[in-house]
Amino acid sequence: MAYHKVNADQRAQGHSPYLDNDELQATALELEWDMEKELEEPGFDHFRLDGAIQHHLGNSQSPDLDLEPIQPSSSPKGRFQRLQEDPDYVSHYTRQAPKSNRCSFFQILKVFCTALILFIFGIVIGYYARKKCPSSPTSQEPNNPHIYHEILKEIKAENIQQIYRDLLQFPREDDVDMAMKILVQWSSQGLEDVRLVNYSVLLDLPGSSSNTVTLKNSGECFYPSGQQCNRETKMLHSQDLLYSYAAYSAKGTLEAELVDIQYGTVEDLIRIQAITNVTKKIALLKLGQSPLLYKLSLLEDAGFGGVLLYVDPCDLPKTTDLADKAFMVSLNGGGDPSTPGYASIEGSYRQNRLNLTTLLVQPISTVLAKKLVSLPEDTVQKDRCIPLRLPATGKKIISLNIQSVTTYKTISNVIGYLKGAVFPDRYVIIGSHHNGLNTYGGQEWASSTAIITAFIQALMLKVKRGWRPDRTIVFCSWGGTSFGNIGSYEWAEDLKRVLQRNVVAYVSLHNPVRGNSTLHPVASPSLQQLAAESQSFNCVEKTRCPGSNVSSVQIQGDSDYFINHLGVPATQFSYEDIKTSENSSFLSEALFPVHTTKTEELDPSFSLHETIAKLTGQVTLQIANEPVLPFNALDIALEVQNSLKGNFCDEVDIPQLLAVASRLRDTAELFQSDEMRPANDPKERAPIRVRMLNDVLQSLEKSFLVHRAPPGLYRNILYRLDERTSQFSVLLEALEHCKLHQSNETIQAALSEVLNSINSAQVYFKAGLDVFETTLAGKK
């Protein structure tokens, strides 16, 4: 059956503020008859008019529908078929003319012949006109690289640079004012539906005076940056000193012995606990190697009272000079701490959670760390770097004073919608964030906002000429990211049921240019192939193509909720510096105060920004427009098998896991070959079958969300901790827990979670295959 899809998704003025309306889904697809092509199809006689009438009446509630071109009752198939099936057809319509009215008969015959000739002539003209003339934008094959190229060529480095500089002209205002200006900017580009969404959330802000670290042996007092405490220093660097803190840390003063635990691994803890009692002592902890929240949870369980957190000079990128700077970290796993697991809307119950840990946590600079371990400044030599380590002899007693203030503040998200023409109830979310937190985190918020704004600008130029994506693209600028991705968490918790059903993918623009030497693409397994292909597509016109592998590792930023709570496939492109050591992972958890010119020093021509914008735009356009979602089911199965390779202890039943993973791979291969291949062929593609297939693809990764994960570790087990480890992170953590507590209970629970996840995915694939087989059998 041949038909066109008609865009009938215009909403009434009193519509719901969100895209998940029944009326949207009811009006997303309508059928416009294509007489000429339908008459050519051999199987047209199987059509049933009753179904068309029913479909039409079911959508009659929407006042915005343009019903004029949608008239099933005038379908040629329906009209001709009813005439042929009528037993009285001949007797009704072939009566002979009266003999006395012979002239009238010839007139009628003449009119009939003329009409017949015109009708045949019209069909011939229509056929050749349709064959030669280009089709309208709505009937074009959506997967059209030419359209993508036309859009992406409008993204230019100079435009991104101008937007970036305009953003930095904004005075230091609060989150709401910054969001309002971004909203005005997006609206001026022509984005039709842009909204400001506010939430009142609990923030932990610096107090009126800076935190301090005092050496009791000498009586010296230091600020987190390493400068000695005095009024002149405090006034000169007041903002940077105040914001050198750990948000949601415990408050107060603690005097205790300093204990060096290096990176805070399980081996480090076992070693330290074997030689000393760590209860209520202060740990000297290096950032990196594993998530901060995970390491802090181990220290809290061990009985420590405080933590001094620093970055080892051997882990700092050589292109940056951050040794004398302290930094900010957030101890919030995500969302408003006072409303854990639910949205901070009016009337929500607020829990009293002023501190998220019992530890007093204070970030300090590398310079201060060297003073604490009594090492000279030149520990970094030309040929090699000496990692910092506290001498084994002699005790150091320090006094740690931490003061911060918890208060409710309004944070704002900017949400813009570009409605899809075919599937308006399917969303591709692309997210950046804005920053009202002084200078911490540098100007990367302006980089990400400039990139997403430039993409909107290029996209709307095409939209104004009549083009639209098939699926809805949702543009988001999040607030409260520095405090634990609060804006994205609250919005997603507010719309959780809608997003669970409708979100197709999340494309992240978190900190896109943090260095200038290496392109670092990250993607969930189902999107790795698309991310790799996008790099090839965008480097055709360039002399040097980026040679980088796409990995599935934990990433920072607002994609967190979508990956770990919704199971949404996600991807992110960013430039970074070459890592100086294997411990560099998770250094991005630290937010350093960076000079406003740092971004332009890294990328003076903004060519890196342009590359990120085009890669991000390419992926977004393909996901939003391809008839079949460009997700790879088999890559998920391969990732699962790779994650089971490695050295596990005897408690892990590897043969059983491998057997389930093998069944998953077999089912995924069958699914990919039997279902995705014909769906990707326009000649074999059936709209209902494609929608069913896309529904399966959209939910591929939801099976891999475990119920519980240790703090800082992803609930989505498809993501590894870093490039060095390929095993499931929850299994690795459980093995570490076994070493620390001499119990295999944790590993058994983690093993059960992983086993059930893999089996659930296999059952899900199999159910999808069964549905398609049943559908085909019904058609036959």
Short mmCIF file of C-alpha atoms in Angstrom, two decimals, residues 58-511:
data_model
loop_
_atom_site.label_atom_id
_atom_site.label_comp_id
_atom_site.label_asym_id
_atom_site.label_seq_id
_atom_site.Cartn_x
_atom_site.Cartn_y
_atom_site.Cartn_z
CA GLY A 58 -9.87 8.22 15.98
CA ASN A 59 -7.97 11.43 15.29
CA SER A 60 -10.95 13.70 14.83
CA GLN A 61 -10.55 15.12 18.34
CA SER A 62 -7.58 17.28 17.38
CA PRO A 63 -8.74 20.75 16.28
CA ASP A 64 -5.42 21.47 14.57
CA LEU A 65 -5.53 18.72 11.97
CA ASP A 66 -5.68 19.78 8.36
CA LEU A 67 -8.14 17.15 7.19
CA GLU A 68 -8.54 18.41 3.65
CA PRO A 69 -5.96 16.14 1.95
CA ILE A 70 -6.86 13.17 4.16
CA GLN A 71 -10.03 11.68 2.70
CA PRO A 72 -10.03 7.89 2.86
CA SER A 73 -13.59 7.73 1.53
CA SER A 74 -12.44 9.14 -1.83
CA SER A 75 -9.60 6.67 -2.19
CA PRO A 76 -9.64 5.19 -5.72
CA LYS A 77 -9.11 1.75 -4.24
CA GLY A 78 -12.07 2.02 -1.92
CA ARG A 79 -14.36 3.53 -4.52
CA PHE A 80 -13.51 1.10 -7.34
CA GLN A 81 -13.58 -1.94 -5.13
CA ARG A 82 -17.03 -1.14 -3.74
CA LEU A 83 -18.43 -0.72 -7.27
CA GLN A 84 -16.99 -4.01 -8.43
CA GLU A 85 -18.32 -5.91 -5.42
CA ASP A 86 -21.87 -4.51 -5.87
CA PRO A 87 -24.07 -7.28 -7.49
CA ASP A 88 -26.41 -4.66 -8.99
CA TYR A 89 -23.58 -2.65 -10.46
CA VAL A 90 -24.42 -3.29 -14.14
CA SER A 91 -28.14 -2.91 -13.75
CA HIS A 92 -27.70 0.32 -11.88
CA TYR A 93 -25.33 2.03 -14.17
CA THR A 94 -25.75 0.56 -17.74
CA ARG A 95 -29.39 1.26 -18.55
CA GLN A 96 -30.03 1.87 -22.30
CA ALA A 97 -31.04 5.33 -23.39
CA PRO A 98 -34.55 5.81 -24.70
CA LYS A 99 -34.78 5.46 -28.47
CA SER A 100 -36.61 8.72 -28.72
CA ASN A 101 -33.71 10.53 -27.09
CA ARG A 102 -30.96 9.49 -29.45
CA CYS A 103 -29.36 12.94 -29.52
CA SER A 104 -29.04 13.01 -25.79
CA PHE A 105 -27.36 9.61 -25.88
CA PHE A 106 -24.68 10.82 -28.32
CA GLN A 107 -24.04 13.90 -26.19
CA ILE A 108 -23.52 11.77 -23.11
CA LEU A 109 -21.26 9.40 -25.06
CA LYS A 110 -19.24 12.35 -26.34
CA VAL A 111 -18.77 13.75 -22.82
CA PHE A 112 -17.85 10.30 -21.52
CA CYS A 113 -15.22 9.74 -24.23
CA THR A 114 -13.75 13.19 -23.67
CA ALA A 115 -13.54 12.60 -19.93
CA LEU A 116 -11.96 9.18 -20.48
CA ILE A 117 -9.31 10.60 -22.82
CA LEU A 118 -8.51 13.43 -20.37
CA PHE A 119 -8.34 10.96 -17.51
CA ILE A 120 -5.85 8.71 -19.35
CA PHE A 121 -3.85 11.72 -20.51
CA GLY A 122 -3.73 13.02 -16.95
CA ILE A 123 -2.42 9.71 -15.63
CA VAL A 124 0.35 9.67 -18.26
CA ILE A 125 1.38 13.26 -17.49
CA GLY A 126 1.26 12.62 -13.76
CA TYR A 127 3.36 9.50 -14.07
CA TYR A 128 6.17 11.19 -16.02
CA ALA A 129 5.98 14.36 -13.98
CA ARG A 130 6.35 12.33 -10.81
CA LYS A 131 9.22 10.39 -12.30
CA LYS A 132 11.18 13.43 -13.49
CA CYS A 133 10.39 16.09 -10.91
CA PRO A 134 12.25 16.09 -7.59
CA SER A 135 10.14 14.92 -4.68
CA SER A 136 9.12 17.24 -1.89
CA PRO A 137 11.19 17.40 1.31
CA THR A 138 8.64 15.38 3.24
CA SER A 139 8.83 12.47 0.80
CA GLN A 140 12.60 12.42 0.42
CA GLU A 141 14.54 9.50 1.78
CA PRO A 142 15.48 10.84 5.22
CA ASN A 143 18.92 9.22 5.25
CA ASN A 144 20.40 11.74 2.86
CA PRO A 145 24.06 12.70 3.40
CA HIS A 146 23.56 15.67 1.07
CA ILE A 147 21.06 17.22 3.48
CA TYR A 148 23.43 16.64 6.40
CA HIS A 149 26.26 18.26 4.46
CA GLU A 150 24.14 21.31 3.64
CA ILE A 151 23.36 21.80 7.33
CA LEU A 152 26.83 21.11 8.68
CA LYS A 153 28.61 23.36 6.18
CA GLU A 154 26.84 26.31 7.80
CA ILE A 155 28.71 25.61 11.06
CA LYS A 156 31.82 27.77 10.89
CA ALA A 157 34.62 28.36 13.37
CA GLU A 158 34.24 32.13 13.22
CA ASN A 159 30.54 31.89 14.10
CA ILE A 160 31.29 29.71 17.13
CA GLN A 161 34.01 32.12 18.23
CA GLN A 162 31.66 35.10 17.99
CA ILE A 163 28.94 33.30 19.98
CA TYR A 164 31.55 32.28 22.55
CA ARG A 165 32.75 35.86 23.02
CA ASP A 166 29.19 37.14 23.25
CA LEU A 167 28.50 34.64 26.04
CA LEU A 168 31.52 35.82 28.01
CA GLN A 169 30.25 39.39 27.82
CA PHE A 170 27.48 38.42 30.23
CA PRO A 171 28.26 39.79 33.69
CA ARG A 172 28.65 37.36 36.59
CA GLU A 173 24.99 36.79 37.23
CA ASP A 174 23.02 34.04 38.87
CA ASP A 175 21.85 30.89 37.15
CA VAL A 176 18.39 32.21 36.19
CA ASP A 177 19.74 35.35 34.48
CA MET A 178 22.31 33.34 32.54
CA ALA A 179 19.62 30.90 31.42
CA MET A 180 17.34 33.73 30.31
CA LYS A 181 20.02 35.13 28.03
CA ILE A 182 20.62 31.74 26.46
CA LEU A 183 16.87 31.39 25.94
CA VAL A 184 16.75 34.74 24.13
CA GLN A 185 19.75 33.72 22.03
CA TRP A 186 18.18 30.42 20.96
CA SER A 187 14.85 32.05 20.23
CA SER A 188 16.57 34.66 18.04
CA GLN A 189 17.96 31.82 15.90
CA GLY A 190 14.39 30.80 15.06
CA LEU A 191 13.93 27.86 17.45
CA GLU A 192 10.15 27.74 17.78
CA ASP A 193 9.56 26.38 21.27
CA VAL A 194 12.07 27.40 23.96
CA ARG A 195 11.22 27.23 27.66
CA LEU A 196 12.79 28.09 31.00
CA VAL A 197 12.32 25.37 33.61
CA ASN A 198 13.16 26.36 37.20
CA TYR A 199 13.76 24.23 40.30
CA SER A 200 14.46 25.26 43.87
CA VAL A 201 17.30 23.04 45.10
CA LEU A 202 19.67 22.70 48.04
CA LEU A 203 23.17 24.00 47.25
CA ASP A 204 26.26 23.88 49.44
CA LEU A 205 28.06 27.21 48.97
CA PRO A 206 31.31 28.58 50.43
CA GLY A 207 31.15 30.41 53.73
CA SER A 208 32.29 33.96 54.36
CA SER A 209 35.88 32.88 55.03
CA SER A 210 38.18 30.39 53.35
CA ASN A 211 38.85 26.91 54.68
CA THR A 212 42.28 26.41 56.23
CA VAL A 213 44.89 23.73 56.91
CA THR A 214 47.21 24.26 59.90
CA LEU A 215 50.41 22.33 60.66
CA LYS A 216 50.38 21.81 64.43
CA ASN A 217 54.10 21.05 64.56
CA SER A 218 55.12 24.47 63.22
CA GLY A 219 51.91 26.42 63.71
CA GLU A 220 51.83 27.46 60.04
CA CYS A 221 48.39 28.13 58.55
CA PHE A 222 47.69 27.64 54.86
CA TYR A 223 44.84 28.30 52.49
CA PRO A 224 43.94 25.45 50.08
CA SER A 225 46.09 27.03 47.36
CA GLY A 226 49.22 26.71 49.52
CA GLN A 227 49.50 30.40 50.37
CA GLN A 228 49.97 31.29 54.01
CA CYS A 229 47.00 32.71 55.87
CA ASN A 230 47.06 36.51 56.00
CA ARG A 231 44.65 39.31 55.32
CA GLU A 232 46.41 40.52 52.16
CA THR A 233 46.26 37.12 50.47
CA LYS A 234 42.66 36.65 51.51
CA MET A 235 41.57 39.94 49.97
CA LEU A 236 43.62 39.46 46.82
CA HIS A 237 42.27 36.01 45.94
CA SER A 238 39.02 35.99 47.85
CA GLN A 239 36.81 34.27 45.23
CA ASP A 240 39.31 31.57 44.26
CA LEU A 241 40.05 30.85 47.92
CA LEU A 242 36.39 30.61 48.86
CA TYR A 243 35.54 28.24 46.03
CA SER A 244 38.39 25.82 46.84
CA TYR A 245 36.16 23.40 48.68
CA ALA A 246 34.18 20.16 48.50
CA ALA A 247 30.45 20.80 48.15
CA TYR A 248 28.30 18.79 50.59
CA SER A 249 31.28 17.86 52.78
CA ALA A 250 30.88 17.63 56.55
CA LYS A 251 31.58 20.91 58.36
CA GLY A 252 33.67 21.74 61.41
CA THR A 253 37.23 21.41 62.71
CA LEU A 254 39.28 18.24 63.03
CA GLU A 255 42.76 17.88 64.51
CA ALA A 256 44.37 14.55 63.75
CA GLU A 257 47.33 12.69 62.28
CA LEU A 258 47.84 12.84 58.54
CA VAL A 259 47.95 9.40 56.87
CA ASP A 260 49.17 8.97 53.26
CA ILE A 261 46.90 6.52 51.41
CA GLN A 262 48.04 7.40 47.87
CA TYR A 263 45.09 6.75 45.47
CA GLY A 264 42.93 5.11 48.12
CA THR A 265 42.76 1.72 46.44
CA VAL A 266 41.79 -1.39 48.37
CA GLU A 267 45.47 -2.44 48.39
CA ASP A 268 46.40 0.97 49.85
CA LEU A 269 43.80 0.62 52.59
CA ILE A 270 44.84 -2.94 53.46
CA ARG A 271 48.47 -1.80 53.67
CA ILE A 272 47.69 1.19 55.91
CA GLN A 273 45.28 -0.64 58.21
CA ALA A 274 47.91 -3.30 58.80
CA ILE A 275 50.31 -0.76 60.36
CA THR A 276 48.08 1.82 62.06
CA ASN A 277 44.64 2.57 63.42
CA VAL A 278 42.97 4.99 60.99
CA THR A 279 39.94 5.90 63.12
CA LYS A 280 39.26 9.67 63.01
CA LYS A 281 42.53 10.36 61.19
CA ILE A 282 42.96 12.56 58.11
CA ALA A 283 43.75 10.81 54.81
CA LEU A 284 46.07 12.38 52.25
CA LEU A 285 44.39 11.20 49.03
CA LYS A 286 45.32 11.57 45.35
CA LEU A 287 42.59 12.26 42.83
CA GLY A 288 42.36 9.85 39.90
CA GLN A 289 42.42 6.14 39.03
CA SER A 290 38.84 5.51 40.26
CA PRO A 291 35.75 7.64 41.07
CA LEU A 292 36.15 9.99 44.03
CA LEU A 293 32.82 9.04 45.59
CA TYR A 294 33.81 5.38 45.57
CA LYS A 295 37.14 6.08 47.28
CA LEU A 296 35.49 8.32 49.87
CA SER A 297 32.98 5.57 50.66
CA LEU A 298 35.87 3.18 51.38
CA LEU A 299 37.55 5.75 53.64
CA GLU A 300 34.30 6.43 55.46
CA ASP A 301 33.76 2.71 56.06
CA ALA A 302 37.35 2.39 57.31
CA GLY A 303 36.70 5.06 59.97
CA PHE A 304 38.65 8.08 58.69
CA GLY A 305 37.51 11.48 59.92
CA GLY A 306 38.82 13.77 57.16
CA VAL A 307 40.43 13.85 53.72
CA LEU A 308 42.91 16.19 52.03
CA LEU A 309 42.49 15.73 48.30
CA TYR A 310 45.13 16.69 45.71
CA VAL A 311 46.37 15.92 42.20
CA ASP A 312 49.83 14.38 41.95
CA PRO A 313 52.14 16.51 39.75
CA CYS A 314 52.93 13.41 37.68
CA ASP A 315 49.24 13.16 36.73
CA LEU A 316 48.81 16.80 35.70
CA PRO A 317 48.77 17.42 31.92
CA LYS A 318 52.06 18.98 30.81
CA THR A 319 50.22 21.67 28.85
CA THR A 320 48.57 23.10 31.96
CA ASP A 321 49.99 24.98 34.93
CA LEU A 322 47.73 24.02 37.80
CA ALA A 323 50.24 23.07 40.50
CA ASP A 324 49.56 26.17 42.60
CA LYS A 325 45.78 26.04 42.27
CA ALA A 326 43.28 24.33 44.54
CA PHE A 327 40.00 23.15 43.05
CA MET A 328 36.38 22.38 43.73
CA VAL A 329 34.72 18.98 43.81
CA SER A 330 31.12 17.95 44.44
CA LEU A 331 30.31 15.00 46.67
CA ASN A 332 26.77 14.83 45.28
CA GLY A 333 26.04 11.74 43.20
CA GLY A 334 23.31 13.57 41.28
CA GLY A 335 20.24 15.76 41.69
CA ASP A 336 18.88 17.86 44.54
CA PRO A 337 20.12 16.23 47.78
CA SER A 338 16.93 17.22 49.59
CA THR A 339 14.72 15.30 47.13
CA PRO A 340 16.65 12.08 46.33
CA GLY A 341 15.00 10.08 43.56
CA TYR A 342 12.15 12.51 42.89
CA ALA A 343 11.79 15.98 41.40
CA SER A 344 12.10 19.24 43.34
CA ILE A 345 8.69 20.53 42.39
CA GLU A 346 6.39 22.59 44.57
CA GLY A 347 4.98 20.50 47.40
CA SER A 348 7.78 17.88 47.37
CA TYR A 349 8.99 16.67 50.76
CA ARG A 350 12.43 18.11 51.58
CA GLN A 351 14.81 15.88 53.47
CA ASN A 352 17.36 17.37 55.87
CA ARG A 353 20.59 16.34 54.11
CA LEU A 354 23.07 19.12 54.83
CA ASN A 355 26.07 16.78 54.49
CA LEU A 356 26.37 13.83 52.12
CA THR A 357 29.32 12.31 54.00
CA THR A 358 30.64 12.18 57.55
CA LEU A 359 34.13 13.05 56.26
CA LEU A 360 35.58 16.56 56.31
CA VAL A 361 36.87 16.80 52.73
CA GLN A 362 39.16 19.59 51.51
CA PRO A 363 40.83 19.87 48.06
CA ILE A 364 44.33 21.36 48.16
CA SER A 365 46.87 22.39 45.54
CA THR A 366 49.90 20.33 44.56
CA VAL A 367 52.10 23.05 46.09
CA LEU A 368 50.47 22.59 49.52
CA ALA A 369 50.70 18.79 49.20
CA LYS A 370 54.46 19.12 48.68
CA LYS A 371 54.74 21.23 51.83
CA LEU A 372 52.82 18.64 53.81
CA VAL A 373 55.12 15.82 52.70
CA SER A 374 58.20 18.07 53.17
CA LEU A 375 59.46 17.72 49.63
CA PRO A 376 61.23 20.45 47.63
CA GLU A 377 59.40 22.21 44.83
CA ASP A 378 61.44 20.66 42.00
CA THR A 379 60.16 17.10 42.36
CA VAL A 380 59.28 17.11 38.67
CA GLN A 381 62.53 16.44 36.82
CA LYS A 382 63.27 16.69 33.15
CA ASP A 383 63.62 12.97 32.56
CA ARG A 384 61.02 11.64 34.97
CA CYS A 385 58.47 12.64 37.57
CA ILE A 386 58.64 11.51 41.19
CA PRO A 387 55.18 10.81 42.66
CA LEU A 388 54.53 12.47 46.00
CA ARG A 389 54.70 10.25 49.07
CA LEU A 390 54.62 11.06 52.78
CA PRO A 391 57.83 9.99 54.56
CA ALA A 392 57.45 6.85 56.67
CA THR A 393 59.20 8.40 59.67
CA GLY A 394 57.65 11.07 61.87
CA LYS A 395 54.01 11.95 62.47
CA LYS A 396 52.34 15.03 61.05
CA ILE A 397 49.46 16.46 63.03
CA ILE A 398 47.26 18.94 61.20
CA SER A 399 44.11 20.88 61.97
CA LEU A 400 41.49 21.01 59.23
CA ASN A 401 38.83 23.73 59.35
CA ILE A 402 35.92 23.54 56.88
CA GLN A 403 33.00 25.94 56.72
CA SER A 404 30.33 26.05 54.03
CA VAL A 405 26.68 27.08 53.98
CA THR A 406 23.73 25.07 52.67
CA THR A 407 20.91 27.13 51.22
CA TYR A 408 18.07 26.80 48.73
CA LYS A 409 18.65 28.45 45.37
CA THR A 410 16.81 28.49 42.05
CA ILE A 411 18.58 26.80 39.17
CA SER A 412 17.26 26.98 35.60
CA ASN A 413 17.30 24.75 32.55
CA VAL A 414 16.76 26.04 29.02
CA ILE A 415 14.81 23.49 26.95
CA GLY A 416 14.21 24.04 23.23
CA TYR A 417 12.21 21.78 20.92
CA LEU A 418 12.43 21.25 17.16
CA LYS A 419 9.41 19.08 16.48
CA GLY A 420 9.81 16.03 14.27
CA ALA A 421 7.72 15.66 11.13
CA VAL A 422 7.21 11.89 11.24
CA PHE A 423 7.87 10.73 14.81
CA PRO A 424 7.33 13.78 17.04
CA ASP A 425 6.99 11.47 20.05
CA ARG A 426 10.58 10.26 19.74
CA TYR A 427 13.26 12.58 21.13
CA VAL A 428 16.97 12.98 20.44
CA ILE A 429 18.38 15.08 23.29
CA ILE A 430 21.52 17.17 22.83
CA GLY A 431 22.78 18.79 26.02
CA SER A 432 25.28 21.41 27.16
CA HIS A 433 25.36 23.40 30.39
CA HIS A 434 25.69 26.97 31.59
CA ASN A 435 27.69 28.02 34.59
CA GLY A 436 27.06 30.69 37.19
CA LEU A 437 29.74 29.40 39.59
CA ASN A 438 32.40 32.12 39.50
CA THR A 439 35.34 30.99 37.30
CA TYR A 440 35.46 27.35 38.38
CA GLY A 441 35.47 24.84 35.60
CA GLY A 442 36.96 27.51 33.36
CA GLN A 443 35.00 28.68 30.33
CA GLU A 444 34.07 25.23 29.03
CA TRP A 445 30.42 26.05 29.68
CA ALA A 446 30.74 28.86 27.12
CA SER A 447 32.42 26.45 24.67
CA SER A 448 29.62 23.90 24.93
CA THR A 449 26.90 26.57 24.77
CA ALA A 450 28.51 28.22 21.75
CA ILE A 451 28.70 24.88 19.92
CA ILE A 452 25.08 23.95 20.56
CA THR A 453 23.95 27.47 19.59
CA ALA A 454 25.92 27.31 16.31
CA PHE A 455 24.28 23.96 15.54
CA ILE A 456 20.82 25.43 16.20
CA GLN A 457 21.70 28.33 13.90
CA ALA A 458 22.71 26.02 11.04
CA LEU A 459 19.73 23.73 11.59
CA MET A 460 17.16 26.52 11.54
CA LEU A 461 18.45 27.82 8.20
CA LYS A 462 17.37 24.50 6.69
CA VAL A 463 14.11 24.41 8.65
CA LYS A 464 13.14 27.83 7.29
CA ARG A 465 13.40 26.33 3.78
CA GLY A 466 10.83 23.66 4.61
CA TRP A 467 12.93 20.79 5.93
CA ARG A 468 12.29 19.06 9.26
CA PRO A 469 13.89 16.13 11.07
CA ASP A 470 11.81 12.96 11.35
CA ARG A 471 12.23 12.80 15.12
CA THR A 472 12.05 15.65 17.60
CA ILE A 473 15.38 17.20 18.62
CA VAL A 474 15.44 18.58 22.17
CA PHE A 475 18.15 21.15 22.93
CA CYS A 476 19.07 21.50 26.61
CA SER A 477 21.27 23.88 28.55
CA TRP A 478 21.50 22.58 32.09
CA GLY A 479 21.94 24.51 35.32
CA GLY A 480 23.59 23.30 38.53
CA THR A 481 26.01 20.93 36.77
CA SER A 482 28.95 21.83 39.05
CA PHE A 483 27.04 20.71 42.15
CA GLY A 484 26.20 17.24 40.86
CA ASN A 485 24.28 17.55 37.55
CA ILE A 486 21.32 18.93 39.49
CA GLY A 487 19.44 20.59 36.61
CA SER A 488 19.42 17.55 34.34
CA TYR A 489 18.51 15.20 37.21
CA GLU A 490 15.54 17.30 38.34
CA TRP A 491 14.16 17.76 34.82
CA ALA A 492 14.55 14.06 34.03
CA GLU A 493 12.99 13.01 37.34
CA ASP A 494 10.11 15.40 36.65
CA LEU A 495 9.47 13.82 33.23
CA LYS A 496 10.71 10.32 34.00
CA ARG A 497 7.74 8.37 32.61
CA VAL A 498 7.72 10.45 29.43
CA LEU A 499 11.46 10.10 28.86
CA GLN A 500 11.53 6.36 29.59
CA ARG A 501 9.18 5.81 26.66
CA ASN A 502 10.26 8.52 24.23
CA VAL A 503 13.98 9.34 24.46
CA VAL A 504 15.99 7.68 21.71
CA ALA A 505 19.52 8.94 22.46
CA TYR A 506 21.49 11.55 24.42
CA VAL A 507 24.30 13.52 22.72
CA SER A 508 26.56 15.26 25.23
CA LEU A 509 28.57 18.46 24.85
CA HIS A 510 30.08 18.49 28.33
CA ASN A 511 33.48 20.24 28.34
#
